[in-house]
PDB file of C-alpha atoms in Angstrom:
ATOM      1  CA  UNK A  90      10.941 -19.921 -31.326  1.00  0.00           C
ATOM      2  CA  UNK A  91       8.012 -22.541 -31.753  1.00  0.00           C
ATOM      3  CA  UNK A  92       6.077 -23.233 -28.648  1.00  0.00           C
ATOM      4  CA  UNK A  93       3.676 -25.839 -28.598  1.00  0.00           C
ATOM      5  CA  UNK A  94       0.669 -25.586 -26.547  1.00  0.00           C
ATOM      6  CA  UNK A  95      -1.875 -28.149 -25.537  1.00  0.00           C
ATOM      7  CA  UNK A  96      -5.314 -27.798 -25.104  1.00  0.00           C
ATOM      8  CA  UNK A  97      -6.777 -29.043 -21.681  1.00  0.00           C
ATOM      9  CA  UNK A  98      -9.938 -29.548 -22.431  1.00  0.00           C
ATOM     10  CA  UNK A  99     -12.799 -28.227 -25.168  1.00  0.00           C
ATOM     11  CA  UNK A 100     -15.398 -26.816 -22.765  1.00  0.00           C
ATOM     12  CA  UNK A 101     -19.021 -28.220 -24.181  1.00  0.00           C
ATOM     13  CA  UNK A 102     -21.879 -26.615 -22.559  1.00  0.00           C
ATOM     14  CA  UNK A 103     -25.487 -28.408 -22.542  1.00  0.00           C
ATOM     15  CA  UNK A 104     -28.405 -25.799 -23.252  1.00  0.00           C
ATOM     16  CA  UNK A 105     -31.535 -25.993 -23.828  1.00  0.00           C
ATOM     17  CA  UNK A 106     -33.652 -24.310 -25.933  1.00  0.00           C
ATOM     18  CA  UNK A 107     -37.488 -24.768 -26.875  1.00  0.00           C
ATOM     19  CA  UNK A 108     -37.528 -28.495 -25.340  1.00  0.00           C
ATOM     20  CA  UNK A 109     -34.176 -29.762 -27.543  1.00  0.00           C
ATOM     21  CA  UNK A 110     -31.156 -30.106 -25.691  1.00  0.00           C
ATOM     22  CA  UNK A 111     -27.530 -29.059 -27.851  1.00  0.00           C
ATOM     23  CA  UNK A 112     -24.282 -28.797 -26.982  1.00  0.00           C
ATOM     24  CA  UNK A 113     -22.228 -25.982 -27.398  1.00  0.00           C
ATOM     25  CA  UNK A 114     -18.504 -25.500 -28.146  1.00  0.00           C
ATOM     26  CA  UNK A 115     -17.624 -22.712 -24.746  1.00  0.00           C
ATOM     27  CA  UNK A 116     -13.518 -22.924 -24.860  1.00  0.00           C
ATOM     28  CA  UNK A 117     -10.610 -24.426 -25.638  1.00  0.00           C
ATOM     29  CA  UNK A 118      -8.392 -24.045 -22.524  1.00  0.00           C
ATOM     30  CA  UNK A 119      -4.443 -23.853 -23.522  1.00  0.00           C
ATOM     31  CA  UNK A 120      -1.297 -23.336 -21.300  1.00  0.00           C
ATOM     32  CA  UNK A 121       0.540 -26.901 -21.376  1.00  0.00           C
ATOM     33  CA  UNK A 122       3.339 -27.446 -23.376  1.00  0.00           C
ATOM     34  CA  UNK A 123       3.165 -31.353 -23.851  1.00  0.00           C
ATOM     35  CA  UNK A 124       0.524 -33.676 -23.426  1.00  0.00           C
ATOM     36  CA  UNK A 125      -2.361 -33.520 -20.919  1.00  0.00           C
ATOM     37  CA  UNK A 126      -2.732 -36.901 -18.931  1.00  0.00           C
ATOM     38  CA  UNK A 127      -5.500 -36.900 -16.437  1.00  0.00           C
ATOM     39  CA  UNK A 128      -8.057 -34.050 -15.599  1.00  0.00           C
ATOM     40  CA  UNK A 129     -10.825 -33.636 -12.716  1.00  0.00           C
ATOM     41  CA  UNK A 130     -13.317 -30.613 -12.822  1.00  0.00           C
ATOM     42  CA  UNK A 131     -15.871 -29.332 -10.654  1.00  0.00           C
ATOM     43  CA  UNK A 132     -17.737 -25.912 -11.400  1.00  0.00           C
ATOM     44  CA  UNK A 133     -15.646 -23.733 -12.434  1.00  0.00           C
ATOM     45  CA  UNK A 134     -12.342 -25.552 -11.874  1.00  0.00           C
ATOM     46  CA  UNK A 135     -10.586 -27.849 -13.917  1.00  0.00           C
ATOM     47  CA  UNK A 136      -7.063 -29.367 -12.351  1.00  0.00           C
ATOM     48  CA  UNK A 137      -5.038 -31.270 -15.072  1.00  0.00           C
ATOM     49  CA  UNK A 138      -1.438 -33.038 -15.047  1.00  0.00           C
ATOM     50  CA  UNK A 139       0.570 -33.267 -17.911  1.00  0.00           C
ATOM     51  CA  UNK A 140       4.051 -35.001 -19.439  1.00  0.00           C
ATOM     52  CA  UNK A 141       5.308 -31.257 -18.443  1.00  0.00           C
ATOM     53  CA  UNK A 142       5.425 -32.777 -15.017  1.00  0.00           C
ATOM     54  CA  UNK A 143       3.043 -29.592 -14.252  1.00  0.00           C
ATOM     55  CA  UNK A 144       0.023 -29.521 -12.751  1.00  0.00           C
ATOM     56  CA  UNK A 145      -2.297 -26.648 -13.425  1.00  0.00           C
ATOM     57  CA  UNK A 146      -5.736 -24.778 -12.232  1.00  0.00           C
ATOM     58  CA  UNK A 147      -7.726 -23.413 -14.546  1.00  0.00           C
ATOM     59  CA  UNK A 148     -11.184 -21.148 -14.223  1.00  0.00           C
ATOM     60  CA  UNK A 149     -13.507 -22.172 -17.040  1.00  0.00           C
ATOM     61  CA  UNK A 150     -15.936 -19.028 -16.732  1.00  0.00           C
ATOM     62  CA  UNK A 151     -13.037 -16.841 -17.621  1.00  0.00           C
ATOM     63  CA  UNK A 152     -10.621 -19.166 -19.356  1.00  0.00           C
ATOM     64  CA  UNK A 153      -7.126 -18.408 -17.517  1.00  0.00           C
ATOM     65  CA  UNK A 154      -4.784 -20.750 -15.610  1.00  0.00           C
ATOM     66  CA  UNK A 155      -5.029 -19.272 -11.612  1.00  0.00           C
ATOM     67  CA  UNK A 156      -1.437 -21.222 -11.160  1.00  0.00           C
ATOM     68  CA  UNK A 157       0.991 -23.626 -12.268  1.00  0.00           C
ATOM     69  CA  UNK A 158       2.183 -26.180  -9.627  1.00  0.00           C
ATOM     70  CA  UNK A 159       5.826 -27.856 -10.161  1.00  0.00           C
ATOM     71  CA  UNK A 160       7.273 -30.840  -8.457  1.00  0.00           C
ATOM     72  CA  UNK A 161       6.875 -34.002 -10.261  1.00  0.00           C
ATOM     73  CA  UNK A 162      10.069 -35.410 -12.230  1.00  0.00           C
ATOM     74  CA  UNK A 163       7.949 -37.248 -14.785  1.00  0.00           C
ATOM     75  CA  UNK A 164       4.750 -37.096 -16.227  1.00  0.00           C
ATOM     76  CA  UNK A 165       1.455 -36.624 -14.162  1.00  0.00           C
ATOM     77  CA  UNK A 166      -0.477 -39.596 -14.418  1.00  0.00           C
ATOM     78  CA  UNK A 167      -3.326 -38.772 -12.117  1.00  0.00           C
ATOM     79  CA  UNK A 168      -4.714 -36.294 -10.461  1.00  0.00           C
ATOM     80  CA  UNK A 169      -7.530 -35.619  -7.823  1.00  0.00           C
ATOM     81  CA  UNK A 170      -9.389 -32.858  -5.786  1.00  0.00           C
ATOM     82  CA  UNK A 171     -11.499 -31.972  -3.153  1.00  0.00           C
ATOM     83  CA  UNK A 172     -12.581 -28.883  -1.307  1.00  0.00           C
ATOM     84  CA  UNK A 173      -9.164 -29.502   0.914  1.00  0.00           C
ATOM     85  CA  UNK A 174      -6.319 -30.633  -1.238  1.00  0.00           C
ATOM     86  CA  UNK A 175      -5.430 -31.682  -4.423  1.00  0.00           C
ATOM     87  CA  UNK A 176      -3.551 -35.262  -4.774  1.00  0.00           C
ATOM     88  CA  UNK A 177      -0.785 -36.193  -7.746  1.00  0.00           C
ATOM     89  CA  UNK A 178       0.570 -39.405  -9.248  1.00  0.00           C
ATOM     90  CA  UNK A 179       3.492 -39.425 -11.274  1.00  0.00           C
ATOM     91  CA  UNK A 180       5.382 -41.624 -13.676  1.00  0.00           C
ATOM     92  CA  UNK A 181       8.378 -40.659 -10.976  1.00  0.00           C
ATOM     93  CA  UNK A 182       6.923 -42.852  -8.352  1.00  0.00           C
ATOM     94  CA  UNK A 183       5.530 -40.021  -6.272  1.00  0.00           C
ATOM     95  CA  UNK A 184       2.554 -39.144  -4.981  1.00  0.00           C
ATOM     96  CA  UNK A 185       2.220 -35.325  -3.720  1.00  0.00           C
ATOM     97  CA  UNK A 186      -0.552 -33.712  -1.920  1.00  0.00           C
ATOM     98  CA  UNK A 187      -1.250 -29.980  -2.691  1.00  0.00           C
ATOM     99  CA  UNK A 188      -3.392 -27.455  -0.446  1.00  0.00           C
ATOM    100  CA  UNK A 189      -5.744 -26.427  -2.556  1.00  0.00           C
ATOM    101  CA  UNK A 190      -7.121 -23.145  -0.692  1.00  0.00           C
ATOM    102  CA  UNK A 191      -3.403 -21.886  -0.632  1.00  0.00           C
ATOM    103  CA  UNK A 192      -2.962 -23.005  -4.632  1.00  0.00           C
ATOM    104  CA  UNK A 193      -6.217 -20.792  -4.953  1.00  0.00           C
ATOM    105  CA  UNK A 194      -4.451 -17.482  -2.876  1.00  0.00           C
ATOM    106  CA  UNK A 195      -2.387 -15.835  -5.455  1.00  0.00           C
ATOM    107  CA  UNK A 196      -0.097 -14.598  -2.417  1.00  0.00           C
ATOM    108  CA  UNK A 197       0.257 -17.970  -1.138  1.00  0.00           C
ATOM    109  CA  UNK A 198       4.244 -19.129  -2.296  1.00  0.00           C
ATOM    110  CA  UNK A 199       4.415 -22.247  -4.473  1.00  0.00           C
ATOM    111  CA  UNK A 200       6.815 -23.841  -1.575  1.00  0.00           C
ATOM    112  CA  UNK A 201       4.198 -23.511   0.677  1.00  0.00           C
ATOM    113  CA  UNK A 202       1.372 -25.128  -1.333  1.00  0.00           C
ATOM    114  CA  UNK A 203       2.574 -28.709  -1.414  1.00  0.00           C
ATOM    115  CA  UNK A 204       2.175 -30.006   2.077  1.00  0.00           C
ATOM    116  CA  UNK A 205       3.723 -33.612   1.717  1.00  0.00           C
ATOM    117  CA  UNK A 206       5.397 -36.216  -1.264  1.00  0.00           C
ATOM    118  CA  UNK A 207       4.219 -39.672  -0.630  1.00  0.00           C
ATOM    119  CA  UNK A 208       7.275 -41.626  -2.131  1.00  0.00           C
ATOM    120  CA  UNK A 209       6.434 -45.080  -1.473  1.00  0.00           C
ATOM    121  CA  UNK A 210       6.257 -46.801  -4.663  1.00  0.00           C
ATOM    122  CA  UNK A 211       8.713 -48.107  -6.906  1.00  0.00           C
ATOM    123  CA  UNK A 212       7.269 -47.627 -10.249  1.00  0.00           C
ATOM    124  CA  UNK A 213       5.004 -45.473 -12.024  1.00  0.00           C
ATOM    125  CA  UNK A 214       1.859 -44.440 -10.334  1.00  0.00           C
ATOM    126  CA  UNK A 215      -1.527 -44.671 -12.510  1.00  0.00           C
ATOM    127  CA  UNK A 216      -4.310 -44.244 -10.208  1.00  0.00           C
ATOM    128  CA  UNK A 217      -5.308 -43.372  -7.236  1.00  0.00           C
ATOM    129  CA  UNK A 218      -8.842 -42.355  -4.969  1.00  0.00           C
ATOM    130  CA  UNK A 219      -8.736 -40.554  -1.768  1.00  0.00           C
ATOM    131  CA  UNK A 220     -11.074 -39.420   0.723  1.00  0.00           C
ATOM    132  CA  UNK A 221     -10.426 -37.746   4.594  1.00  0.00           C
ATOM    133  CA  UNK A 222      -8.567 -40.506   6.092  1.00  0.00           C
ATOM    134  CA  UNK A 223      -6.916 -42.007   3.086  1.00  0.00           C
ATOM    135  CA  UNK A 224      -5.463 -42.142  -0.023  1.00  0.00           C
ATOM    136  CA  UNK A 225      -5.592 -45.356  -2.306  1.00  0.00           C
ATOM    137  CA  UNK A 226      -2.987 -45.643  -5.291  1.00  0.00           C
ATOM    138  CA  UNK A 227      -1.877 -48.295  -7.542  1.00  0.00           C
ATOM    139  CA  UNK A 228       1.485 -48.900  -9.245  1.00  0.00           C
ATOM    140  CA  UNK A 229       3.458 -50.136 -11.990  1.00  0.00           C
ATOM    141  CA  UNK A 230       5.408 -52.097  -9.277  1.00  0.00           C
ATOM    142  CA  UNK A 231       2.536 -54.810  -8.622  1.00  0.00           C
ATOM    143  CA  UNK A 232       1.553 -52.920  -5.290  1.00  0.00           C
ATOM    144  CA  UNK A 233      -1.314 -50.859  -4.214  1.00  0.00           C
ATOM    145  CA  UNK A 234      -0.403 -48.077  -1.069  1.00  0.00           C
ATOM    146  CA  UNK A 235      -2.975 -47.011   1.491  1.00  0.00           C
ATOM    147  CA  UNK A 236      -1.680 -43.615   2.690  1.00  0.00           C
ATOM    148  CA  UNK A 237      -3.326 -42.798   6.570  1.00  0.00           C
ATOM    149  CA  UNK A 238      -3.809 -38.561   6.352  1.00  0.00           C
ATOM    150  CA  UNK A 239      -4.521 -39.247  10.447  1.00  0.00           C
ATOM    151  CA  UNK A 240      -1.168 -40.833  10.554  1.00  0.00           C
ATOM    152  CA  UNK A 241       0.937 -39.522   8.296  1.00  0.00           C
ATOM    153  CA  UNK A 242       4.155 -42.025   8.920  1.00  0.00           C
ATOM    154  CA  UNK A 243       1.532 -45.178   8.766  1.00  0.00           C
ATOM    155  CA  UNK A 244       1.884 -46.779   5.179  1.00  0.00           C
ATOM    156  CA  UNK A 245      -0.090 -50.231   4.533  1.00  0.00           C
ATOM    157  CA  UNK A 246       1.595 -51.073   1.791  1.00  0.00           C
ATOM    158  CA  UNK A 247       2.857 -53.879  -0.924  1.00  0.00           C
ATOM    159  CA  UNK A 248      -0.883 -55.564  -1.426  1.00  0.00           C
ATOM    160  CA  UNK A 249       0.519 -58.231  -4.157  1.00  0.00           C
ATOM    161  CA  UNK A 250      -2.134 -60.307  -3.117  1.00  0.00           C
ATOM    162  CA  UNK A 251      -4.637 -57.283  -4.160  1.00  0.00           C
ATOM    163  CA  UNK A 252      -3.260 -57.474  -8.123  1.00  0.00           C
ATOM    164  CA  UNK A 253      -5.965 -58.508 -10.044  1.00  0.00           C
ATOM    165  CA  UNK A 254      -8.104 -59.034  -7.565  1.00  0.00           C
ATOM    166  CA  UNK A 255     -11.398 -57.710  -5.984  1.00  0.00           C
ATOM    167  CA  UNK A 256     -12.332 -54.438  -3.607  1.00  0.00           C
ATOM    168  CA  UNK A 257     -13.229 -57.200  -0.851  1.00  0.00           C
ATOM    169  CA  UNK A 258      -9.429 -58.223  -0.669  1.00  0.00           C
ATOM    170  CA  UNK A 259      -8.044 -55.471   1.084  1.00  0.00           C
ATOM    171  CA  UNK A 260      -9.869 -56.523   4.327  1.00  0.00           C
ATOM    172  CA  UNK A 261      -8.411 -60.407   4.178  1.00  0.00           C
ATOM    173  CA  UNK A 262      -5.468 -58.815   3.438  1.00  0.00           C
ATOM    174  CA  UNK A 263      -5.056 -55.786   5.696  1.00  0.00           C
ATOM    175  CA  UNK A 264      -7.569 -56.019   8.576  1.00  0.00           C
ATOM    176  CA  UNK A 265      -8.060 -52.365   7.596  1.00  0.00           C
ATOM    177  CA  UNK A 266     -11.910 -51.128   9.020  1.00  0.00           C
ATOM    178  CA  UNK A 267     -11.847 -47.755   8.205  1.00  0.00           C
ATOM    179  CA  UNK A 268     -11.449 -48.041   4.177  1.00  0.00           C
ATOM    180  CA  UNK A 269     -14.772 -48.149   2.371  1.00  0.00           C
ATOM    181  CA  UNK A 270     -14.075 -50.797  -0.788  1.00  0.00           C
ATOM    182  CA  UNK A 271     -17.312 -49.873  -1.932  1.00  0.00           C
ATOM    183  CA  UNK A 272     -16.790 -46.000  -2.351  1.00  0.00           C
ATOM    184  CA  UNK A 273     -12.784 -46.129  -2.161  1.00  0.00           C
ATOM    185  CA  UNK A 274     -11.674 -48.835  -4.301  1.00  0.00           C
ATOM    186  CA  UNK A 275     -14.457 -49.553  -6.924  1.00  0.00           C
ATOM    187  CA  UNK A 276     -14.154 -46.124  -8.198  1.00  0.00           C
ATOM    188  CA  UNK A 277     -10.327 -46.558  -9.050  1.00  0.00           C
ATOM    189  CA  UNK A 278     -11.191 -47.504 -12.365  1.00  0.00           C
ATOM    190  CA  UNK A 279     -12.705 -44.146 -13.324  1.00  0.00           C
ATOM    191  CA  UNK A 280      -9.955 -41.689 -11.940  1.00  0.00           C
ATOM    192  CA  UNK A 281      -7.309 -40.416 -13.812  1.00  0.00           C
TER     193      UNK A 281
END
């Protein structure tokens, strides 16, 4: 049986020797069984999403998979993480919030790592960004959904007036005061 492996990232490291900068190959991370659609890294941790419907957490120093997360039914298109959580969006229209510390603890069971599933989009999730208060996501359904972490059932959705618009429209359309449009929405284009 042939098993296809997709390389997560060819890891390069900048080195300075004798005043000259060079970029040296470090390693390839392999483990997804289909193409990788997105990744984010910080320090020694890489989190990747794939068309094999999984999310993988990698230790780049050692080159091993620390955990594989399952729960999406289609390609994982965007992934973001901070010190506390991972937020993923997929072509199944769902956004999942994962407990990062639990994911990094091998003693935690898989069913305790996904702490929330948001099924507000009617189409594929393409991009997302989050901070300690909110998740902002965009979808093939022509909407931007804003989910409030502080009130789990409070959705500000169907922002069709934002389609093709600027971040300043958020305040005009929704009256949201906590959303920092300069930080949150400007970075949507650079994520995933």
